[in-house]
Amino acid sequence: MCGIVGAIAQRNVTGILLEGLKRLEYRGYDSAGIAVLDRASGAIACTRRSGKVAELENALAAEPLDGTIGIAHTRWATHGKPEERNAHPHVASSRIAVVHNGIIENFEQLKADLQAKGHQFASDTDTEVIAHLVYDQLQQGVAFPAAVKATIAQLHGAYALAIMDREQPGLLMAARMGSPLVLGVGIGEHFIASDPLALLQVTDQFIYLDEGDLAEVTLDGVVVRDRAGETASHPVQRFEHGQDAADKGEYRHYMLKEIYEQPAVVEAVLEGRLGSDKVYEEAFGAEARAVFDRVKAVQIIACGTSYHAGLIAKYWIEELVGIPCQVEVASEYRYRKTVALPDSLFVTISQSGETADTLAALREAKESGFLACLTICNVPGSSLVRESDLALMTNAGPEIGVASTKAFTSQLVALLLTTLVLGRRHGLDPAVESELVGCLRGLPALFTQVLALDEPIKALSEQFADKNHSLFLGRGAMYPVAMEGALKLKEISYIHAEAYPAGELKHGPLALVDKEMPVIVVAPNNSLLEKLKANMQEVSARGGELFVFADKDAGMVAEEGLQLLPVPESHTLLDPLVYTLPLQLLSYHVAVLKGTDVDQPRNLAKSVTVE
Ligand code: AGP
């Protein structure tokens, strides 16, 4: 998705802007650009390129920019093809330069009105109208900050904006509505970014803008006004993640690094949240106790991988808490008439905290009679966290690979903590809570054992690289694990992958089974194992090739048509966590063999902040 960086300093800011764009690359983009006020001439100097930030970097190496104030952008096309002329910054009449994340819904009408007044447009984007609207105000004698204010009052839709005026070399304007934006605080220099990660090379001090905020950013400081025009005094917050979070270190890809971080991530999710034999409910916030005391049902909403985490939580909640739990993808939920069960807790799950559909569903839910809204989220200060009553941070650290790995397992751990806190109020045996707390403490070590399967999984992956289709099977809570395995394989290796609850095979998908379609099975030693074995027989009988991840006590033996990978034993309720890691590794190695762009798969973006 798009990324914004802005800077005002006493030094050339081009390098800072470029580094910021590189740090935002993980979000997905198709073009990039930088504009500065040229130090020598005072004119706007703008360089844009379609493709990777490296293309822009090459262009800047050939023709460097030099300015102490500038804005920059990585674009993920929504209006207009991914071409250089549609890349940001967009400049109106050589005076106003704009970078924008989000979507302006009424841009066609605004553009027609501006064209009628004689404004000439150079792109197909919605963004360019913003530059012209500001310029139009300036032409009417309105000062730059007021011109920006008058402009955003005309915009319908979502935006995060950084705007520069050639005639105001000491001032950047920033605005936020529906798309995240932060201000970075330095000493005698200030910054703007859509994600703090973009600025960690220059500061770890941030001001998180609220919806409707408009900020004036100068060398000496920032002034933020809320939507009512009142001065807002947001605190300066220190960024908590390590400075090296955006560094691949010894790993070939961020995805592999993030897979290997999972033992440490589990420790981070559990830190400060476990007593000797219970989960501390205070971890959920000051009002949590009063809310949890009343919860009689749960509605979970999320997208993609986070949705799969929700599906697994449904099994946990209905089994351990004994209350109804419904799970739905946000993009469907937000557009249908829904009914909240009495005393129902609305739960969103999101790595980024900015997913547009999930955020919209939360906003709907707040008007729909839910008891309270809890978010399970990885990004402090994100929109979901700010707009929910309760938040449980997953503490996974920045996830750079587009394919979600450590964020997923951290969400599962957080959801299990939530289940235990709710279970306590619904008669869950304290001994069961205590046992699961012990198992959670042992999970980092168990994860380390599972990661030791990397080499055999790498060897196995060679049998997938020439395949076009695959089927993932599981039963019970392992069905969503299979769904997540299939999503991982398809998004990074581009192999078509489908997941089915194994009992559904005979109702259709069995027709697909032949030697060319690997069938991957997650088979822990649980109460459904015998049923699952019968389903596997259905595959074998049709000449299908089975790749089975199973616990050593599952009583399975490798034979022709059945390859076996033993997975360490765990508590049944923790199996979804344990069996996820081998599937992540399998997808990773298949993608590497296929030579795809593992960290930035085609057509995808890390943080989906538009609908
Ligand atoms: C999974 O690998 C993807 N990155 C995607 O499905 C993702 O989980 C989804 O877009 C939801 O994102 P969120 O967790 O940031 O809300």
XYZ file of C-alpha atoms and ligand atoms in Angstrom:
627
model
C 0.000 0.000 0.000
C 1.126 3.606 -0.397
C 3.729 5.153 1.887
C 4.495 8.761 2.812
C 7.693 10.389 4.047
C 8.298 14.104 4.595
C 11.188 16.043 6.141
C 12.269 19.552 7.027
C 15.836 20.002 8.286
C 18.972 22.131 7.965
C 20.630 19.461 5.820
C 19.801 17.921 2.465
C 16.785 15.706 3.187
C 16.919 13.628 -0.014
C 18.805 10.763 1.651
C 16.380 10.711 4.588
C 13.399 10.589 2.239
C 14.940 7.852 0.107
C 15.841 5.730 3.122
C 12.287 6.224 4.402
C 10.884 4.963 1.107
C 13.128 1.902 1.270
C 11.841 1.170 4.746
C 8.278 1.403 3.446
C 8.937 -0.935 0.520
C 7.515 -3.886 2.444
C 4.049 -2.355 2.271
C 3.870 -2.996 -1.479
C 3.992 -0.374 -4.223
C 4.382 0.107 -7.952
C 6.145 3.479 -8.244
C 7.947 6.046 -6.126
C 8.901 9.700 -6.147
C 10.535 12.546 -4.249
C 10.076 16.318 -4.438
C 12.270 18.898 -2.666
C 12.577 22.662 -2.801
C 15.846 23.042 -4.639
C 18.313 24.885 -2.372
C 19.836 26.906 -5.224
C 16.760 27.988 -7.156
C 13.914 27.614 -4.675
C 11.926 25.716 -7.321
C 10.192 22.376 -6.778
C 12.495 19.641 -8.062
C 10.662 16.354 -8.511
C 11.901 12.906 -9.552
C 9.521 9.972 -10.017
C 9.914 6.490 -11.364
C 7.618 3.523 -11.904
C 8.809 0.231 -10.413
C 11.101 -0.299 -7.452
C 12.622 2.374 -5.188
C 15.947 1.219 -6.645
C 14.861 2.815 -9.958
C 14.316 6.107 -8.182
C 17.625 5.722 -6.367
C 19.437 5.223 -9.681
C 17.767 8.297 -11.119
C 18.800 10.346 -8.093
C 22.351 9.037 -8.288
C 22.503 10.280 -11.888
C 20.819 13.611 -11.101
C 20.910 14.306 -7.356
C 18.368 16.508 -5.622
C 19.403 19.025 -2.972
C 16.829 20.529 -0.648
C 16.226 20.993 3.076
C 12.486 20.393 2.786
C 10.790 17.623 0.844
C 8.134 14.955 0.533
C 8.260 11.444 -0.885
C 5.929 8.571 -1.678
C 5.632 4.932 -2.669
C 2.428 4.344 -4.626
C 0.150 1.326 -4.950
C -2.168 2.116 -7.832
C -5.832 2.767 -7.139
C -6.673 5.468 -9.727
C -4.648 5.364 -12.940
C -2.095 2.824 -14.115
C 1.232 2.341 -12.328
C 3.083 4.756 -14.613
C 5.526 7.544 -13.870
C 2.977 10.268 -14.658
C 0.646 8.827 -11.988
C 3.393 8.503 -9.380
C 3.446 10.997 -6.496
C 4.376 13.738 -5.692
C 1.834 15.584 -7.808
C 2.647 19.199 -8.497
C 0.195 21.994 -9.385
C 1.467 24.993 -11.333
C 5.062 24.372 -10.171
C 4.028 25.605 -6.731
C 2.191 22.983 -4.674
C 3.470 19.418 -4.272
C 1.337 16.716 -2.659
C 1.750 13.092 -1.576
C -1.351 11.186 -0.559
C -2.373 7.805 0.851
C -6.016 6.789 0.602
C -8.843 7.455 -1.815
C -10.687 10.667 -2.646
C -14.178 9.493 -3.534
C -15.427 12.773 -5.026
C -12.333 13.508 -7.111
C -14.155 13.331 -10.447
C -16.523 16.157 -9.534
C -13.708 18.189 -7.991
C -11.558 17.637 -11.080
C -14.364 18.689 -13.424
C -14.907 21.881 -11.424
C -11.180 22.660 -11.459
C -10.885 21.922 -15.175
C -13.791 24.283 -15.791
C -11.726 26.937 -14.030
C -8.770 26.243 -16.339
C -6.649 23.871 -14.241
C -4.600 21.456 -16.363
C -4.136 17.901 -15.089
C -1.155 15.683 -15.842
C -2.264 12.384 -14.268
C -5.250 10.064 -13.868
C -5.016 10.105 -10.090
C -7.473 11.277 -7.497
C -4.530 12.874 -5.657
C -3.760 15.519 -8.216
C -7.013 17.349 -7.441
C -5.662 18.047 -3.964
C -2.633 19.918 -5.320
C -4.903 21.962 -7.599
C -7.443 22.682 -4.883
C -4.719 24.087 -2.642
C -3.289 26.117 -5.503
C -6.769 27.387 -6.328
C -7.135 28.673 -2.768
C -3.726 30.366 -2.914
C -4.777 32.122 -6.086
C -7.723 33.525 -4.180
C -5.286 35.045 -1.675
C -5.708 32.433 1.052
C -2.563 31.643 3.104
C -1.001 28.149 2.690
C -2.220 26.569 5.982
C -5.727 27.935 5.484
C -5.658 26.795 1.860
C -4.922 23.233 2.980
C -7.679 23.445 5.581
C -10.179 24.687 2.998
C -9.069 21.933 0.623
C -9.513 19.019 2.997
C -12.956 20.343 3.885
C -13.902 19.562 0.269
C -12.556 16.016 0.243
C -14.759 12.954 0.730
C -12.909 9.745 1.382
C -9.720 8.755 3.126
C -6.418 10.541 3.177
C -3.069 11.014 4.784
C -1.360 13.996 3.198
C 1.968 15.796 3.166
C 1.933 19.070 1.249
C 4.704 21.529 0.340
C 4.413 25.114 -1.001
C 7.263 26.592 -3.063
C 6.583 29.977 -1.443
C 6.757 28.578 2.118
C 10.208 26.974 2.311
C 9.988 26.591 6.100
C 6.638 24.798 6.362
C 5.196 21.372 5.580
C 1.511 20.647 6.081
C 0.243 17.223 7.137
C -3.333 15.989 7.420
C -4.961 12.737 8.434
C -8.429 11.346 7.821
C -8.926 7.613 7.445
C -5.290 6.780 6.710
C -2.486 6.684 9.286
C 0.090 9.467 9.664
C 2.713 10.266 12.297
C 5.045 13.175 12.909
C 8.666 12.420 13.760
C 10.354 14.724 16.248
C 14.079 15.445 15.891
C 16.377 18.161 17.242
C 15.942 21.148 14.964
C 14.291 18.949 12.336
C 10.895 17.308 11.932
C 9.404 14.583 9.829
C 6.162 13.095 8.537
C 5.479 9.449 7.727
C 2.649 7.011 7.222
C 4.523 4.493 9.395
C 7.099 5.272 12.113
C 9.299 2.551 10.647
C 10.136 4.908 7.778
C 11.843 7.338 10.142
C 13.679 5.118 12.606
C 16.993 6.081 11.033
C 16.464 9.686 12.199
C 14.229 9.559 15.254
C 12.387 7.283 17.658
C 10.096 10.060 18.942
C 6.652 10.245 17.373
C 3.390 12.131 17.568
C 0.478 10.012 16.337
C -2.094 12.137 14.537
C -5.811 11.614 15.185
C -8.536 11.480 12.582
C -9.239 14.995 11.330
C -5.936 16.456 12.539
C -4.108 19.091 10.510
C -0.467 19.807 11.365
C 2.024 22.546 10.556
C 5.524 21.102 10.589
C 8.540 23.418 10.759
C 12.212 23.173 11.713
C 11.458 24.225 15.273
C 8.338 22.240 16.030
C 4.894 21.080 15.115
C 1.469 22.565 15.725
C -1.432 20.128 15.510
C -5.043 21.226 15.274
C -7.992 18.855 15.604
C -10.985 18.800 13.304
C -12.629 21.549 15.346
C -9.573 23.740 14.771
C -8.520 23.564 18.417
C -4.831 23.091 19.210
C -4.274 19.439 20.073
C -1.578 18.403 22.518
C -0.739 14.833 21.537
C 2.103 13.338 23.554
C 5.461 12.595 21.984
C 5.814 8.808 22.227
C 8.974 6.747 22.024
C 8.843 3.997 19.410
C 9.165 0.706 21.242
C 10.494 -1.741 18.674
C 14.212 -2.284 18.093
C 16.015 -0.095 15.571
C 17.050 -3.166 13.621
C 13.529 -4.421 13.090
C 13.634 -3.453 9.414
C 16.930 -5.262 8.858
C 17.118 -8.763 7.334
C 20.211 -9.619 9.355
C 21.700 -12.982 8.405
C 18.518 -14.134 6.663
C 17.947 -14.181 2.940
C 14.383 -12.894 3.289
C 12.356 -11.051 5.911
C 9.845 -13.895 5.836
C 12.460 -16.432 6.939
C 13.741 -14.066 9.613
C 10.208 -13.604 10.882
C 9.524 -17.347 10.909
C 12.633 -17.807 13.031
C 11.657 -14.970 15.377
C 8.562 -16.863 16.535
C 9.990 -18.396 19.730
C 11.023 -14.907 20.872
C 7.709 -13.426 19.735
C 5.759 -15.888 21.892
C 7.840 -14.756 24.874
C 7.051 -11.148 24.010
C 3.285 -11.796 23.850
C 3.367 -13.577 27.182
C 5.616 -11.076 28.924
C 3.884 -9.518 31.930
C 0.638 -11.333 31.176
C 1.017 -14.593 33.054
C 0.927 -15.240 36.761
C 2.138 -18.575 38.075
C -1.077 -20.318 37.094
C -3.331 -17.701 35.505
C -3.581 -15.005 32.878
C -3.616 -11.401 34.170
C -6.735 -9.781 32.811
C -5.294 -6.320 33.543
C -3.236 -6.862 30.385
C -6.397 -6.023 28.457
C -6.814 -2.552 29.948
C -8.326 -0.835 32.938
C -11.951 -1.463 31.970
C -11.409 -5.084 30.995
C -12.632 -6.682 34.193
C -16.011 -4.963 34.091
C -16.449 -5.868 30.426
C -15.337 -9.486 30.694
C -17.686 -10.037 33.641
C -20.617 -9.502 31.280
C -19.532 -11.244 28.066
C -21.976 -13.946 26.918
C -21.009 -14.183 23.232
C -18.134 -13.207 20.943
C -18.135 -11.854 17.391
C -14.721 -11.914 15.691
C -13.954 -9.879 12.567
C -10.718 -9.856 10.559
C -9.201 -10.363 7.092
C -6.816 -12.885 5.542
C -4.407 -14.504 7.945
C -5.926 -12.640 10.883
C -9.309 -14.143 9.943
C -7.753 -17.615 10.141
C -6.548 -16.791 13.660
C -10.153 -15.888 14.494
C -11.428 -19.204 13.127
C -9.056 -21.109 15.405
C -10.114 -18.974 18.375
C -13.731 -19.993 17.753
C -12.813 -23.616 18.551
C -11.011 -22.523 21.716
C -13.766 -20.186 22.918
C -16.637 -22.588 22.321
C -14.716 -25.466 23.923
C -13.152 -23.723 26.926
C -15.567 -20.863 27.605
C -18.749 -22.503 26.355
C -20.235 -19.345 24.843
C -21.118 -18.791 21.171
C -18.404 -17.337 18.982
C -18.997 -16.203 15.409
C -16.216 -15.325 12.978
C -16.563 -13.441 9.717
C -14.359 -11.681 7.184
C -14.578 -7.926 7.594
C -15.296 -7.141 3.944
C -18.526 -9.160 4.142
C -19.576 -8.220 7.637
C -19.362 -4.486 7.058
C -21.910 -4.560 4.229
C -24.674 -6.726 5.599
C -27.376 -6.270 8.167
C -26.047 -7.883 11.318
C -27.533 -8.740 14.674
C -25.451 -8.487 17.819
C -26.230 -11.169 20.379
C -26.939 -9.755 23.859
C -23.792 -8.958 25.866
C -21.626 -9.745 22.913
C -17.948 -8.770 22.728
C -16.830 -7.520 19.317
C -13.244 -8.577 18.597
C -11.100 -7.374 15.707
C -7.805 -9.058 14.843
C -5.201 -7.274 12.762
C -1.444 -7.176 12.382
C -1.395 -3.626 11.043
C -4.363 -2.126 12.862
C -5.107 -0.174 9.695
C -6.909 -2.679 7.451
C -9.705 -0.612 5.913
C -12.380 -3.333 5.957
C -11.669 -4.316 9.567
C -11.686 -0.676 10.650
C -14.981 -0.054 8.850
C -16.495 -3.147 10.493
C -15.386 -1.849 13.900
C -16.995 1.504 13.203
C -20.244 -0.264 12.198
C -20.099 -2.430 15.310
C -19.789 0.589 17.577
C -23.281 1.580 16.433
C -24.721 -1.940 16.677
C -25.241 -2.602 20.369
C -22.152 -4.647 21.216
C -21.058 -4.720 24.819
C -17.558 -3.499 23.964
C -14.901 -3.723 21.263
C -11.588 -5.474 21.801
C -8.772 -5.454 19.276
C -5.935 -7.971 19.083
C -3.336 -5.919 17.258
C 0.381 -5.590 16.609
C 0.736 -1.848 16.096
C 0.422 0.477 19.083
C -1.169 3.774 18.140
C -2.862 2.246 15.086
C -6.436 3.165 14.209
C -7.939 -0.098 15.505
C -6.183 0.313 18.844
C -7.241 3.912 19.177
C -10.857 3.260 18.280
C -11.425 0.113 20.368
C -12.487 0.042 24.024
C -9.927 -2.629 24.865
C -6.702 -3.669 23.180
C -4.332 -6.562 23.603
C -1.069 -5.863 21.792
C 0.590 -8.865 20.184
C 4.116 -7.425 20.535
C 5.436 -9.302 17.492
C 7.552 -6.346 16.337
C 7.295 -4.980 12.796
C 6.434 -7.667 10.266
C 8.004 -6.757 6.935
C 7.281 -9.815 4.765
C 3.908 -9.413 3.107
C 3.126 -13.018 4.032
C 2.130 -12.931 7.658
C 3.954 -15.425 9.887
C 5.001 -14.233 13.329
C 2.004 -11.897 13.486
C -0.312 -14.910 13.046
C 1.212 -16.996 15.830
C 1.317 -13.965 18.131
C -2.390 -13.401 17.426
C -3.114 -17.018 18.318
C -1.280 -16.692 21.623
C -3.171 -13.471 22.397
C -6.464 -15.160 21.514
C -5.689 -18.075 23.793
C -5.009 -15.592 26.617
C -8.373 -13.971 25.851
C -10.066 -17.378 25.896
C -8.611 -18.191 29.312
C -9.652 -14.851 30.794
C -13.199 -15.355 29.528
C -13.205 -19.027 30.517
C -12.507 -18.158 34.139
C -15.892 -16.436 34.299
C -17.737 -19.336 32.736
C -16.649 -22.162 34.977
C -13.364 -23.152 33.344
C -11.583 -25.445 35.779
C -8.643 -23.467 37.295
C -6.526 -26.602 36.830
C -7.099 -26.405 33.055
C -6.094 -22.720 33.042
C -3.028 -23.542 35.071
C -2.093 -26.426 32.736
C -2.461 -24.224 29.652
C -0.435 -21.429 31.248
C 2.332 -24.001 31.772
C 2.048 -25.125 28.141
C 2.220 -21.521 26.921
C 5.398 -21.006 28.918
C 6.859 -24.042 27.175
C 5.793 -22.889 23.718
C 8.969 -20.935 22.785
C 11.057 -24.079 23.376
C 8.566 -26.180 21.420
C 8.705 -23.701 18.531
C 12.503 -23.993 18.531
C 12.153 -27.774 18.173
C 9.697 -27.367 15.302
C 12.051 -24.952 13.513
C 14.668 -27.701 13.564
C 12.508 -29.402 10.889
C 13.619 -26.723 8.424
C 16.039 -28.963 6.489
C 13.677 -31.917 5.955
C 10.919 -29.478 4.958
C 13.298 -27.830 2.497
C 13.970 -31.258 0.974
C 10.237 -31.943 0.779
C 9.606 -28.617 -0.952
C 11.448 -29.817 -4.065
C 8.465 -32.011 -4.863
C 6.179 -28.974 -5.020
C 8.105 -26.591 -7.213
C 6.734 -27.997 -10.496
C 3.142 -28.345 -9.295
C 0.291 -26.027 -10.255
C -2.315 -27.065 -7.699
C -2.411 -28.358 -4.139
C -4.915 -29.336 -1.491
C -4.554 -28.774 2.262
C -6.613 -30.879 4.668
C -7.330 -30.683 8.381
C -10.156 -31.371 10.773
C -11.488 -29.388 13.736
C -9.241 -26.483 14.700
C -6.686 -27.848 12.242
C -8.943 -26.916 9.330
C -8.184 -23.180 9.704
C -4.511 -24.180 10.068
C -4.844 -25.867 6.661
C -6.512 -22.685 5.328
C -3.592 -20.603 6.548
C -1.119 -23.093 5.020
C -2.913 -22.818 1.681
C -2.964 -19.009 1.832
C 0.778 -18.917 2.523
C 1.572 -21.235 -0.384
C -0.607 -19.416 -2.888
C 0.462 -15.888 -1.989
C 4.210 -16.414 -2.218
C 4.670 -19.364 -4.607
C 1.660 -18.614 -6.855
C 0.697 -22.301 -6.710
C -3.057 -22.682 -6.529
C -3.820 -24.014 -3.061
C -7.167 -24.875 -1.537
C -7.992 -25.958 1.983
C -10.822 -28.282 2.929
C -12.088 -29.809 6.132
C -11.043 -33.389 5.327
C -14.568 -34.725 5.862
C -15.735 -32.637 2.895
C -13.426 -34.390 0.407
C -16.051 -36.851 -0.762
C -18.510 -34.034 -1.403
C -16.554 -32.733 -4.383
C -12.820 -32.011 -4.155
C -11.937 -35.719 -4.381
C -12.618 -35.379 -8.107
C -9.471 -33.247 -8.389
C -7.125 -35.734 -6.794
C -4.422 -37.247 -8.976
C -0.624 -37.594 -8.901
C -0.131 -34.015 -9.992
C -1.931 -32.534 -7.014
C -0.060 -32.848 -3.709
C -2.370 -33.250 -0.727
C -0.935 -31.760 2.466
C -2.450 -33.012 5.719
C -2.039 -31.668 9.247
C -2.571 -34.648 11.521
C -1.925 -34.195 15.238
C -2.814 -37.052 17.533
C -6.255 -35.809 18.581
C -9.798 -37.144 18.849
C -10.368 -36.707 15.103
C -7.252 -38.599 14.015
C -9.027 -41.842 13.062
C -11.588 -39.903 11.010
C -8.739 -38.042 9.307
C -6.932 -41.294 8.508
C -10.082 -42.533 6.778
C -10.115 -39.333 4.698
C -6.470 -39.895 3.794
C -7.394 -43.382 2.584
C -9.873 -41.767 0.216
C -6.954 -39.822 -1.290
C -4.582 -42.821 -1.470
C -7.227 -44.981 -3.117
C -7.369 -42.457 -5.984
C -3.608 -42.407 -6.505
C -3.140 -39.089 -4.678
C 0.227 -38.114 -3.140
C -0.057 -37.405 0.585
C 2.362 -35.153 2.502
C 1.471 -35.627 6.131
C 2.624 -33.521 9.069
C 1.870 -35.763 12.024
C 2.779 -36.339 15.610
C 5.004 -39.356 16.131
C 2.283 -41.054 18.186
C -0.219 -40.755 15.370
C 0.690 -44.266 14.299
C 1.362 -43.394 10.688
C 4.074 -44.899 8.551
C 5.645 -43.519 5.419
C 4.866 -45.654 2.369
C 4.456 -45.215 -1.325
C 2.193 -42.239 -1.874
C 2.514 -41.080 1.747
C 5.432 -38.960 2.918
C 5.591 -38.290 6.611
C 7.082 -35.426 8.531
C 7.033 -35.924 12.318
C 6.034 -32.870 14.353
C 6.814 -32.570 18.099
C 3.944 -33.443 20.397
C 2.051 -30.677 22.186
C -1.158 -30.029 24.130
C -4.092 -30.517 21.737
C -5.177 -26.905 22.151
C -1.714 -25.709 21.121
C -1.544 -27.896 17.996
C -2.784 -25.087 15.712
C 0.252 -23.041 16.758
C 2.746 -25.873 16.447
C 1.542 -27.141 13.051
C 1.532 -23.668 11.534
C 5.332 -23.359 11.513
C 6.054 -26.344 9.214
C 3.497 -25.032 6.733
C 5.153 -21.585 6.779
C 8.541 -23.187 6.107
C 7.110 -25.331 3.319
C 5.656 -22.280 1.522
C 8.867 -20.346 1.997
C 11.093 -23.044 0.488
C 8.734 -23.702 -2.420
C 8.685 -19.961 -3.210
C 12.488 -19.751 -3.045
C 12.767 -22.720 -5.417
C 10.320 -21.061 -7.778
C 12.307 -17.822 -7.623
C 9.375 -15.583 -6.705
C 9.650 -12.306 -4.821
C 9.133 -13.887 -1.398
C 8.842 -10.714 0.671
C 6.849 -8.694 -1.824
C 4.680 -11.130 -3.783
C 3.081 -9.799 -6.925
C -0.187 -7.841 -6.691
C -0.176 -7.788 -2.879
C 0.442 -5.139 -0.260
C 1.327 -5.502 3.388
C -1.174 -3.142 4.840
C -4.471 -2.894 2.986
C -5.616 0.598 3.949
C -8.038 0.950 1.048
C -11.187 -1.018 0.424
C -1.421 -12.796 4.824
O -0.182 -13.329 4.634
C -1.633 -11.412 4.332
N -0.623 -10.521 4.625
C -3.056 -10.874 4.554
O -3.980 -11.906 4.395
C -3.317 -10.149 5.893
O -3.349 -11.068 6.946
C -4.629 -9.361 5.782
O -4.510 -8.401 4.772
C -5.034 -8.707 7.078
O -4.093 -7.771 7.503
P -4.078 -7.229 8.978
O -3.766 -8.368 9.883
O -3.004 -6.177 8.979
O -5.432 -6.648 9.259
